[in-house]
Tab-separated table of C-alpha atoms (C1' of nucleotides) in Angstrom:
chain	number	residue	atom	x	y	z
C	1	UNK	CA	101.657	105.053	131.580
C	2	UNK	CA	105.699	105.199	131.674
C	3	UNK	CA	105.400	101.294	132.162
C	4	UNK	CA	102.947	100.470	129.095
C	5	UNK	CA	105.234	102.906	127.297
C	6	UNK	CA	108.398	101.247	128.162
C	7	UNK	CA	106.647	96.943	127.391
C	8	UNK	CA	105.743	98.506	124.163
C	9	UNK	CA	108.965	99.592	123.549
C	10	UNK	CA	110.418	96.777	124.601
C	11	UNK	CA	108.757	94.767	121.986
C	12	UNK	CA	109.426	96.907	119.339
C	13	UNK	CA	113.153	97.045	120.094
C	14	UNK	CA	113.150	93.210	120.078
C	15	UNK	CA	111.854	93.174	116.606
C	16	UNK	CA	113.566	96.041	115.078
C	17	UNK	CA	116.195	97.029	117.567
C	18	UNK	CA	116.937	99.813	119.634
C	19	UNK	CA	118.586	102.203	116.508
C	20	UNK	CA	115.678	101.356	114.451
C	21	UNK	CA	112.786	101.570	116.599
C	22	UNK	CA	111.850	105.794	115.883
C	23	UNK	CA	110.159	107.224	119.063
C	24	UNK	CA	107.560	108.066	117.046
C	25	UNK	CA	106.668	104.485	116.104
C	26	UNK	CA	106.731	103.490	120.185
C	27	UNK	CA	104.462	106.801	120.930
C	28	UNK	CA	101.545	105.748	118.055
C	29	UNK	CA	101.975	101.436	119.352
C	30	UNK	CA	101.359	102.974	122.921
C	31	UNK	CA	98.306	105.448	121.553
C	32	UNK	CA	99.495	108.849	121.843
C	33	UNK	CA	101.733	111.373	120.084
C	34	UNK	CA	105.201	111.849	119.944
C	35	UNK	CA	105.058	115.002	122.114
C	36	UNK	CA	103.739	113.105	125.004
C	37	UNK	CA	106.089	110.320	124.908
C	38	UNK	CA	108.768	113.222	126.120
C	39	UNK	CA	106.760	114.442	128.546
C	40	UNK	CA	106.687	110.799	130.135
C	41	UNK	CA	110.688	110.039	129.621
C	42	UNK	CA	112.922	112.939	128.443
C	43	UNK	CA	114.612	110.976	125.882
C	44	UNK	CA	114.371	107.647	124.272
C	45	UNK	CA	117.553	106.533	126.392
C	46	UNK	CA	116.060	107.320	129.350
C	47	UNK	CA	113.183	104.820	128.917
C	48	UNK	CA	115.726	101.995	128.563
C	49	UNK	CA	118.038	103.498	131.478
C	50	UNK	CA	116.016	105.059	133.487
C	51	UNK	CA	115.480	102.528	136.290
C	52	UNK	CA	119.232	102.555	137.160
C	53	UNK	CA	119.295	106.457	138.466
C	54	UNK	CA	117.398	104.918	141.621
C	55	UNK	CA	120.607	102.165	142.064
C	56	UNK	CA	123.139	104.665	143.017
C	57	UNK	CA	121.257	106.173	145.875
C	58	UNK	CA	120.110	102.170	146.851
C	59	UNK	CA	124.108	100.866	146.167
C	60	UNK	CA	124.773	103.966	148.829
C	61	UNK	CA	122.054	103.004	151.450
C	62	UNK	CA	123.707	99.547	151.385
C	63	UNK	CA	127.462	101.278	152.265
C	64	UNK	CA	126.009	103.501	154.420
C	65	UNK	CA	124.521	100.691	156.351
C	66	UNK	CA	127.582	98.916	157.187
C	67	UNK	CA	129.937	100.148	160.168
C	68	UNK	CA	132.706	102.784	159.749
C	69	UNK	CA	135.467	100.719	160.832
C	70	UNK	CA	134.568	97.487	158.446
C	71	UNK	CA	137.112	97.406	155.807
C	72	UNK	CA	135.874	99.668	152.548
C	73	UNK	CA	136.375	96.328	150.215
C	74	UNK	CA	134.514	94.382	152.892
C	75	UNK	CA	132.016	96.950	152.989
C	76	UNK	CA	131.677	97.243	149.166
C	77	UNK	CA	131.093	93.444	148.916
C	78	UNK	CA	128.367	93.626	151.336
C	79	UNK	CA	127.023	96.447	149.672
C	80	UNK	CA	126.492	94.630	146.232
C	81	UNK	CA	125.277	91.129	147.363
C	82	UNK	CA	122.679	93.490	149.428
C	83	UNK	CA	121.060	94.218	146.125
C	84	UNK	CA	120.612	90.737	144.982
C	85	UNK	CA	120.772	90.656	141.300
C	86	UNK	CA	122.069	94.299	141.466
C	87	UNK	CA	119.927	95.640	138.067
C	88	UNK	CA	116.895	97.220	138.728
C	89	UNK	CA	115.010	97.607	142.060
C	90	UNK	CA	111.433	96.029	141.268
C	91	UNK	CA	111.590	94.520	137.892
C	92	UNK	CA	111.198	90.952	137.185
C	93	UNK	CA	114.512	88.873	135.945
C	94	UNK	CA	113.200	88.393	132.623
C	95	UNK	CA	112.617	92.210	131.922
C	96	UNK	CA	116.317	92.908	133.367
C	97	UNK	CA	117.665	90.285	130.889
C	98	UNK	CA	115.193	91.918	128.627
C	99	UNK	CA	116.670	95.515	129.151
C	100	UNK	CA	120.657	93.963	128.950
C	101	UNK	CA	120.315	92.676	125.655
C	102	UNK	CA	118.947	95.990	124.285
C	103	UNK	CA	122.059	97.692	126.204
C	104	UNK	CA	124.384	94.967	124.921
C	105	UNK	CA	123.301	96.065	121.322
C	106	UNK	CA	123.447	99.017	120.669
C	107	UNK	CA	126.861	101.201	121.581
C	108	UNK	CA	125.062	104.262	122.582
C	109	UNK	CA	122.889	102.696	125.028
C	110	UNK	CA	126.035	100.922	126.090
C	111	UNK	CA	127.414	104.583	126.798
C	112	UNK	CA	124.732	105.272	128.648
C	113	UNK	CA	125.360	102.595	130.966
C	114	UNK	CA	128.805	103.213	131.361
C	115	UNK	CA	127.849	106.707	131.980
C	116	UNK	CA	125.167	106.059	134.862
C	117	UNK	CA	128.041	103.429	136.604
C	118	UNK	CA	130.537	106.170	136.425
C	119	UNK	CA	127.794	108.546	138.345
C	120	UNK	CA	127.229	106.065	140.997
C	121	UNK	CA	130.636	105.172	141.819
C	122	UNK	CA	131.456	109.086	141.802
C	123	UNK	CA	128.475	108.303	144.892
C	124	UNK	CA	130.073	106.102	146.524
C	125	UNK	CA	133.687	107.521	146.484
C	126	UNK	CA	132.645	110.434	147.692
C	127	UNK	CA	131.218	108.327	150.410
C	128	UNK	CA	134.177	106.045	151.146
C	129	UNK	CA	136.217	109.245	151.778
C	130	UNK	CA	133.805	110.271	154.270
C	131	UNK	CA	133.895	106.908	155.998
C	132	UNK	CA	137.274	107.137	156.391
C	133	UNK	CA	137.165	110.342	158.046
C	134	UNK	CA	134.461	109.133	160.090
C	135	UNK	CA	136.736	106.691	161.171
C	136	UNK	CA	139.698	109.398	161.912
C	137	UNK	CA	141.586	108.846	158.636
C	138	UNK	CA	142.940	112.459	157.728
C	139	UNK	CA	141.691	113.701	154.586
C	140	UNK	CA	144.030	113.419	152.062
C	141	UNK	CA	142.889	114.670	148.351
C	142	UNK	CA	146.053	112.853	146.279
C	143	UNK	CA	144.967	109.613	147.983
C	144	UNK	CA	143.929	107.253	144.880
C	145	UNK	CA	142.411	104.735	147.354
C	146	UNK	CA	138.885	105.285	147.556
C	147	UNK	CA	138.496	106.071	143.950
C	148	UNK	CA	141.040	102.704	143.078
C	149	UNK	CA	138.776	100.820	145.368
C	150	UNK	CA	135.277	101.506	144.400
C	151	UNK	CA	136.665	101.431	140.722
C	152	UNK	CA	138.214	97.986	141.421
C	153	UNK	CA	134.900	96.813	143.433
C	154	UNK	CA	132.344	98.072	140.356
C	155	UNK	CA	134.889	95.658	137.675
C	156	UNK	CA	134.337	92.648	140.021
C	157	UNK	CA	130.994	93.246	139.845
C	158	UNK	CA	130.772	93.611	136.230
C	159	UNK	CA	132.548	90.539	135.475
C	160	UNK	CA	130.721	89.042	138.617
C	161	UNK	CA	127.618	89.695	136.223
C	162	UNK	CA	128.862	88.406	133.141
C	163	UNK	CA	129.857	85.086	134.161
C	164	UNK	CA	126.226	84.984	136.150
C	165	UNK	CA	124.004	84.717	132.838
C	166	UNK	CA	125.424	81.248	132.527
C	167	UNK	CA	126.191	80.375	136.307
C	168	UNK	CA	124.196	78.437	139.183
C	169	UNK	CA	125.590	79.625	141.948
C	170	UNK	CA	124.173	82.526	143.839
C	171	UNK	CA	124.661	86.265	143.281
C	172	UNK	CA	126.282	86.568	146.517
C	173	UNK	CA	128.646	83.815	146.094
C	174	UNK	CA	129.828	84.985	142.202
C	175	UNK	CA	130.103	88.443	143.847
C	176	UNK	CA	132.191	87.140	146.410
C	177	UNK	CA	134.263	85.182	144.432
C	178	UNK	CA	135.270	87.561	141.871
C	179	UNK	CA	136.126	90.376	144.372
C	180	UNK	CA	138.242	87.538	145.831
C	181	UNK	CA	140.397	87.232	142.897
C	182	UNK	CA	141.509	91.198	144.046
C	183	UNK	CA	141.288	90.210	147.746
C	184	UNK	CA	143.378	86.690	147.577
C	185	UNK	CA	145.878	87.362	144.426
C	186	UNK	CA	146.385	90.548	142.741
C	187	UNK	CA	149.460	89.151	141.959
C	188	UNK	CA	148.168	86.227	139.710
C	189	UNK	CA	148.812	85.351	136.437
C	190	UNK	CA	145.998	82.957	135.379
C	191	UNK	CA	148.500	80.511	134.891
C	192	UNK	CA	150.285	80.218	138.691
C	193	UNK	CA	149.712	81.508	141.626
L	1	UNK	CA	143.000	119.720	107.757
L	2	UNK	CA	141.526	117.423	110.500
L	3	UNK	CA	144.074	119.026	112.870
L	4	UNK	CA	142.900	122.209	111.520
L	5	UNK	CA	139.209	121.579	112.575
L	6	UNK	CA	140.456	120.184	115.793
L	7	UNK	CA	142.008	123.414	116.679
L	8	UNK	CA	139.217	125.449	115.549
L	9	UNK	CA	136.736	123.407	117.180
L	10	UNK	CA	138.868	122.954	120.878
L	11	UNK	CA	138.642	127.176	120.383
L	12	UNK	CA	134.760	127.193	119.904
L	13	UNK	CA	134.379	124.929	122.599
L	14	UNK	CA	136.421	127.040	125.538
L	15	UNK	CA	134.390	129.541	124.515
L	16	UNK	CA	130.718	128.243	124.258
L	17	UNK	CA	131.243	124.916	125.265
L	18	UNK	CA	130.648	121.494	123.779
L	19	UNK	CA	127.072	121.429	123.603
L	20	UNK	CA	126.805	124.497	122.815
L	21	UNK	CA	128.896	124.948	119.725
L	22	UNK	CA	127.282	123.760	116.428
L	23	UNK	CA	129.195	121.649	113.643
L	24	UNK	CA	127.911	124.345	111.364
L	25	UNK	CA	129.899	126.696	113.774
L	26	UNK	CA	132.694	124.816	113.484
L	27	UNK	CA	133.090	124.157	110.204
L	28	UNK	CA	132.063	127.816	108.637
L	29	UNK	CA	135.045	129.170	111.444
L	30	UNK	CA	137.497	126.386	109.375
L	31	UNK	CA	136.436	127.666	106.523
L	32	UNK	CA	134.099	124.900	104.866
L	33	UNK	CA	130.584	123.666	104.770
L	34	UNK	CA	128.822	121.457	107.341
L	35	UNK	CA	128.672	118.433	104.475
L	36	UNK	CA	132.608	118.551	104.069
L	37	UNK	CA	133.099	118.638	107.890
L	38	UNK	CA	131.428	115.221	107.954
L	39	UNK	CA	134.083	114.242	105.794
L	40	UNK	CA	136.559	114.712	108.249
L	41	UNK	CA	135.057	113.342	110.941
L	42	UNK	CA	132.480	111.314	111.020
L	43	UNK	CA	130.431	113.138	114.285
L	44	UNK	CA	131.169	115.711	116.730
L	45	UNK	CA	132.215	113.277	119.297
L	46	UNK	CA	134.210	111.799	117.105
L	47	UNK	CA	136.278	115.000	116.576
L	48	UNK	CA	137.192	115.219	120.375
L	49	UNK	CA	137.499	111.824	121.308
L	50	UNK	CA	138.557	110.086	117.948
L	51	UNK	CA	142.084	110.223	118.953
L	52	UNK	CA	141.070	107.623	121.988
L	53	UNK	CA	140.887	105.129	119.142
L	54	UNK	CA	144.611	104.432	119.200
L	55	UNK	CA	145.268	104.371	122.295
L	56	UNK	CA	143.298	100.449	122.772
L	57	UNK	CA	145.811	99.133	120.051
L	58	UNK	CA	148.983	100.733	121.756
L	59	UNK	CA	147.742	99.265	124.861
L	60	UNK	CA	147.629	95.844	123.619
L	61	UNK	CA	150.625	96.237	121.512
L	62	UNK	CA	152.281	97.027	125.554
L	63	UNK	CA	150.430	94.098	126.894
L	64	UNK	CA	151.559	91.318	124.249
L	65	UNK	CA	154.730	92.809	124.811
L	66	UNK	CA	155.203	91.376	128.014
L	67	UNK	CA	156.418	87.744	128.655
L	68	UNK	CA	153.905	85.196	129.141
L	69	UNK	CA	154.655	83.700	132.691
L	70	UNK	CA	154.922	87.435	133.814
L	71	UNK	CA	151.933	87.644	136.754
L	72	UNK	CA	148.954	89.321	135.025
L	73	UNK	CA	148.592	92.719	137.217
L	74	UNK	CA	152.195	93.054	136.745
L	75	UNK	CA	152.061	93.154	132.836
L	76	UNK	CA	148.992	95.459	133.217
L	77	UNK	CA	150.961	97.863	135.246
L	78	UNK	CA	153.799	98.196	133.243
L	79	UNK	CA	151.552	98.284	129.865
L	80	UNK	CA	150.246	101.583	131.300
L	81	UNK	CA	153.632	103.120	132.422
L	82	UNK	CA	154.806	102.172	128.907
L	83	UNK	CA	151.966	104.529	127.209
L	84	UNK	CA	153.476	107.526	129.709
L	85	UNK	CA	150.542	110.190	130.338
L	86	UNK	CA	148.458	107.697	128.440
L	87	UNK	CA	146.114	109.843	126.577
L	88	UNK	CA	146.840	110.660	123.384
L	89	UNK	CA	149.373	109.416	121.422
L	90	UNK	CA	151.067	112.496	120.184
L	91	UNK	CA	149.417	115.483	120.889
L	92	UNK	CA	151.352	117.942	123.753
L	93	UNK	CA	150.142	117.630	127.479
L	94	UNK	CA	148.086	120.789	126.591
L	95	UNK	CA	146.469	119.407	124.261
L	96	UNK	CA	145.701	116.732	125.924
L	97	UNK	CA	144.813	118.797	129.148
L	98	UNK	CA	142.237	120.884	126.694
L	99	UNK	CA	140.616	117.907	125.755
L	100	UNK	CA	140.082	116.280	129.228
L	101	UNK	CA	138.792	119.493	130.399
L	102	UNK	CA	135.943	119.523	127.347
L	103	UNK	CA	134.986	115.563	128.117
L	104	UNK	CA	134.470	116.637	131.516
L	105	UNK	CA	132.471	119.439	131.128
L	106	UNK	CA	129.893	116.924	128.896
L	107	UNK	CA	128.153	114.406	129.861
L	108	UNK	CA	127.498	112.743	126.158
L	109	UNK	CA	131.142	113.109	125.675
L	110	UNK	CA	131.877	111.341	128.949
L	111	UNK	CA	130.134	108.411	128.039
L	112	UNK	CA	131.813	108.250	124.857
L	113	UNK	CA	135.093	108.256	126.390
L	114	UNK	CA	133.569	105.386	129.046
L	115	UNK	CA	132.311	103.548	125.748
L	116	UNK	CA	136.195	103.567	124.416
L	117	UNK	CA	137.698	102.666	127.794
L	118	UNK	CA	135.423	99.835	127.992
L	119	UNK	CA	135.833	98.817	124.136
L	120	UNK	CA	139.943	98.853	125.412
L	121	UNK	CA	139.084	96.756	127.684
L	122	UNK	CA	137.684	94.020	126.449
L	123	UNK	CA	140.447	93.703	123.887
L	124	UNK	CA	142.794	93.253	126.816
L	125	UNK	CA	140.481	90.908	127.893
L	126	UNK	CA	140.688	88.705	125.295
L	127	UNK	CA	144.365	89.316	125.107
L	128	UNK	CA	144.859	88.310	129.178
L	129	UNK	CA	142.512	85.052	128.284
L	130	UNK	CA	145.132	84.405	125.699
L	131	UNK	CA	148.077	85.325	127.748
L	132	UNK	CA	146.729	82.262	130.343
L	133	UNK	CA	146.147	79.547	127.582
L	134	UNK	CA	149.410	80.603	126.346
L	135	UNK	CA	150.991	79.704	129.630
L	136	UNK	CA	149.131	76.684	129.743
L	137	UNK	CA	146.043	77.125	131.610
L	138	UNK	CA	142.895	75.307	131.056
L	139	UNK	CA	140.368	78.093	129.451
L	140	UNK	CA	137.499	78.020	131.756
L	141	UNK	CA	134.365	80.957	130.305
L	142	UNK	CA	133.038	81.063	133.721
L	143	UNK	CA	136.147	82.205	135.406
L	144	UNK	CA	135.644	86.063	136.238
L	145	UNK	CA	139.617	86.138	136.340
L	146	UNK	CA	140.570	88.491	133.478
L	147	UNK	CA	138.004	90.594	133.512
L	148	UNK	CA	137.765	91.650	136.766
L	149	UNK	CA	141.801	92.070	137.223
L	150	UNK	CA	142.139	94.352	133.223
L	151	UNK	CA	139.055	96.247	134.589
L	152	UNK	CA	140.195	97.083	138.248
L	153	UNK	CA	143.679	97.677	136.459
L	154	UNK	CA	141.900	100.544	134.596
L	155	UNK	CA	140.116	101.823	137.971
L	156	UNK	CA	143.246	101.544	139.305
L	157	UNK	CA	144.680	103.877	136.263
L	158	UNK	CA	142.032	106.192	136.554
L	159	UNK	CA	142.343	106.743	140.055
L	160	UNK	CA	146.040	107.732	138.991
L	161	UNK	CA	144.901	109.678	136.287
L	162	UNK	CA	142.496	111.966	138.679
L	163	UNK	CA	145.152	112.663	141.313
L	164	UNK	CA	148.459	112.442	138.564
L	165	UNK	CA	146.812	116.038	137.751
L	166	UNK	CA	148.193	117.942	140.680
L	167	UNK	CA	150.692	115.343	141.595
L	168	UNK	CA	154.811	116.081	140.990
L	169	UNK	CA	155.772	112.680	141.257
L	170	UNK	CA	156.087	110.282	137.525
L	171	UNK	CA	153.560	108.627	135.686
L	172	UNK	CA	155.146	105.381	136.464
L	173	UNK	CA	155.008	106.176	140.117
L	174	UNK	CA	151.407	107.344	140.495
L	175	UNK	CA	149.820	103.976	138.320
L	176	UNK	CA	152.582	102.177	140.818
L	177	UNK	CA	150.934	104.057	143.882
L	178	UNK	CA	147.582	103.458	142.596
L	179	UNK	CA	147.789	99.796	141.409
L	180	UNK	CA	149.716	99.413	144.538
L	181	UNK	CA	146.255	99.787	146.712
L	182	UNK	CA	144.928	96.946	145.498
L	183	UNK	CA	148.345	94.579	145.086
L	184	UNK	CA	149.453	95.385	148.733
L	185	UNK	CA	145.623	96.060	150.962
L	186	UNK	CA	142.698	95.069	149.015
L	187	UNK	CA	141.069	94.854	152.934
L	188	UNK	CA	142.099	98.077	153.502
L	189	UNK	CA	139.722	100.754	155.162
L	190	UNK	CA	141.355	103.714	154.517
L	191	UNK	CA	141.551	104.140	158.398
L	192	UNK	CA	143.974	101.020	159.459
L	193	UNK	CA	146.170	98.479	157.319
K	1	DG	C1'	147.458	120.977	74.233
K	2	DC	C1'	143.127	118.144	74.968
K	3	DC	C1'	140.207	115.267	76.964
K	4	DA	C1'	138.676	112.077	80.464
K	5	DA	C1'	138.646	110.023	84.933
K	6	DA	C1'	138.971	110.773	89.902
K	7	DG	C1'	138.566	113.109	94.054
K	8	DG	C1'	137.336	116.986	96.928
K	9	DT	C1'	133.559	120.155	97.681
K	10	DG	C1'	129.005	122.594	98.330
K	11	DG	C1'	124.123	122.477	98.085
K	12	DC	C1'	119.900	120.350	98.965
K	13	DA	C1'	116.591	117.360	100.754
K	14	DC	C1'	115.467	114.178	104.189
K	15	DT	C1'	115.210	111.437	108.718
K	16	DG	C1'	115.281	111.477	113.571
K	17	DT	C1'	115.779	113.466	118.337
K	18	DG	C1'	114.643	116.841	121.365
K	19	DT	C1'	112.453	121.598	122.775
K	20	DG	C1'	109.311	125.647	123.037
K	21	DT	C1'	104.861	127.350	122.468
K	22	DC	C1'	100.079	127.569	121.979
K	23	DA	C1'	95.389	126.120	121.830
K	24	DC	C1'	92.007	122.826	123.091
K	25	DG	C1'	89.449	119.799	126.054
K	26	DT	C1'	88.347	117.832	130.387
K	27	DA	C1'	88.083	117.175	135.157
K	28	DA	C1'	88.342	119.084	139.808
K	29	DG	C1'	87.230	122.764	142.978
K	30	DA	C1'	84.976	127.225	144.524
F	1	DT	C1'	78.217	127.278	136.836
F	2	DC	C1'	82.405	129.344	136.391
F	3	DT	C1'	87.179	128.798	136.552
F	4	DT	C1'	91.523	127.063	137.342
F	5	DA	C1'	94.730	123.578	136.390
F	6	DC	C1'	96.407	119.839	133.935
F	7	DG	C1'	97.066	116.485	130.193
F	8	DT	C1'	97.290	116.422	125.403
F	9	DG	C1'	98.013	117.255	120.332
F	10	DA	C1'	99.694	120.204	116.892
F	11	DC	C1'	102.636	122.919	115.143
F	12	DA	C1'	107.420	125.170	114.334
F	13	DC	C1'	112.114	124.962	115.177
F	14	DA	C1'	117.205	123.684	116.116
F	15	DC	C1'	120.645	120.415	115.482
F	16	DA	C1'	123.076	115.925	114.161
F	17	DG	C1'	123.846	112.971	110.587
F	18	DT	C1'	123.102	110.762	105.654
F	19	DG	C1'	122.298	110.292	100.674
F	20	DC	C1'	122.508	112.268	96.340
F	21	DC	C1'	123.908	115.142	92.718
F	22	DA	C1'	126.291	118.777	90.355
F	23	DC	C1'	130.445	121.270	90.102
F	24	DC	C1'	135.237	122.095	89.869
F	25	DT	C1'	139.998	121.145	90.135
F	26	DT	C1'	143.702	118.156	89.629
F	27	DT	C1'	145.918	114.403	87.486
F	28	DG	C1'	147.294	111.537	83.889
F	29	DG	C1'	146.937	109.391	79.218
F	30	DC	C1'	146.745	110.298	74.385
DNA sequence: GCCAAAGGTGGCACTGTGTGTCACGTAAGA
DNA sequence: TCTTACGTGACACACAGTGCCACCTTTGGC
């Protein structure tokens, strides 16, 4: 039911957009009433965003999985090119492109996002501290680096994704290569090295 | 009279919180209808995090401010000591502290504020791009360059911004600290070097 | 001093999201 | 067969935000 709910929608917002699609117009394409549709998503962002709650705990697993004493940035690039195409867990590439350009145009749904990366990399900081205890750091709260890492590792990945729309290469290697522009050459300008 | 509602409104809010404090709340406590509040502002959000809006423009003001051939992470570093707390351009560090407080405490609000940060940074995007065909670099679209150094520049300033809060040490030497991470031990697990 | 144009304001009606509540029907289980 | 539980639709309601109009005050020309 939540998936015919959410093609339908999809289809709507790709002929009227996201702002201009009412729920009440997805709940009567799908067959039922508007008080139903919120019983099956509790808003109308959560039908387009839902699917990335489950990526936090999944981008987690993957960090959790590698050993203590790898280094985090190591670690964090591991973590990502473990879940391929990063987006959603089952859904095919089309319907993640499909779900992007919604996202891409409308700003709420862009705030959303945003919102839902900032949760999971509040995950995962939480969880590079305790890897570095695990691995007999002391604990030190006014420490920036786990948050300045994770932070750093989630841009890479961002732009990773925005130059992969138009690239050939493979997840893993755009991954790897923008996180290498951090790990080779903070320093650089564009121009010189 | 804005700075009137603001006021008003950043009272309201300690007391009931964001959500939970109405615009009709707001504006009857200032003293005017709901319609004329509108006026003012042109949402709720808006009234709490409208002030953000500056803050992009300042930035890249900072940014174009720095000499072409300068290395890119540099520039970005001292564009954010140049904007001191950051934040807001004049309001008082109370003021400023007030607000923080209230965009924590919501999540809607937070991904406003994530919505401005990233609309910032795309601007500086576009500015960095320029910086490098400035200096005479080939303009490649596929090169993840710029937007994975201005975006882990603004982890990097977050991370800053999270433990500047109980910190004693300068502005200028908690974004150095931060940015510093990545610039010096992108490898790094926080256990060894 | 008088009148007219302009701008700030309140009131009202309306759309849309999201929530609480209740009543109805149906299917599963005793 | 009775009943319990669940999915559903149908209200009513709160709140954000917008469009429209009528009013009033201020300003400026005559």
């Amino acid at each position: 039911m939540q998936g015919e709910l959410i093609s339908v929608a999809q289809r709507l917002f790709g002929e009227h957009g996201y702002e201009d699609t009412t729920v009440d117009a997805i709940a009567t394409a799908a067959g039922m009433s508007r008080r139903s549709f919120f019983r099956y998503f509790s808003s109308k962002e959560e039908l387009v965003l839902g699917k990335y709650e489950l990526v936090g705990e999944q981008l987690q697993d993957a960090l959790q999985a590698r050993p203590d004493d790898e280094p985090l940035w190591d670690a964090l690039q591991a973590m990502f090119a473990a879940i391929s195409g990063k987006a959603v867990p089952d859904a095919s590439a089309q319907t993640v492109h499909a779900i992007e350009r919604v996202v891409e145009e409308s700003p709420s749904l862009r705030a959303g996002y945003l919102y839902r990366l900032d949760v999971m990399q509040r995950l995962l900081v939480a969880e590079a501290r305790d890897r570095a205890v695990r691995a007999g750091v002391p604990y030190a709260e006014d420490d920036p680096t786990p948050e300045a890492l994770v932070g750093s590792a989630f841009a890479c990945m961002t732009a990773a994704r925005t130059v992969a729309a138009s690239a050939e290469a493979s997840w893993e290697d755009t991954v790897a290569r923008a996180m290498g522009v951090i790990r080779h050459d903070p320093y650089r300008n564009t121009s010189r090295r």
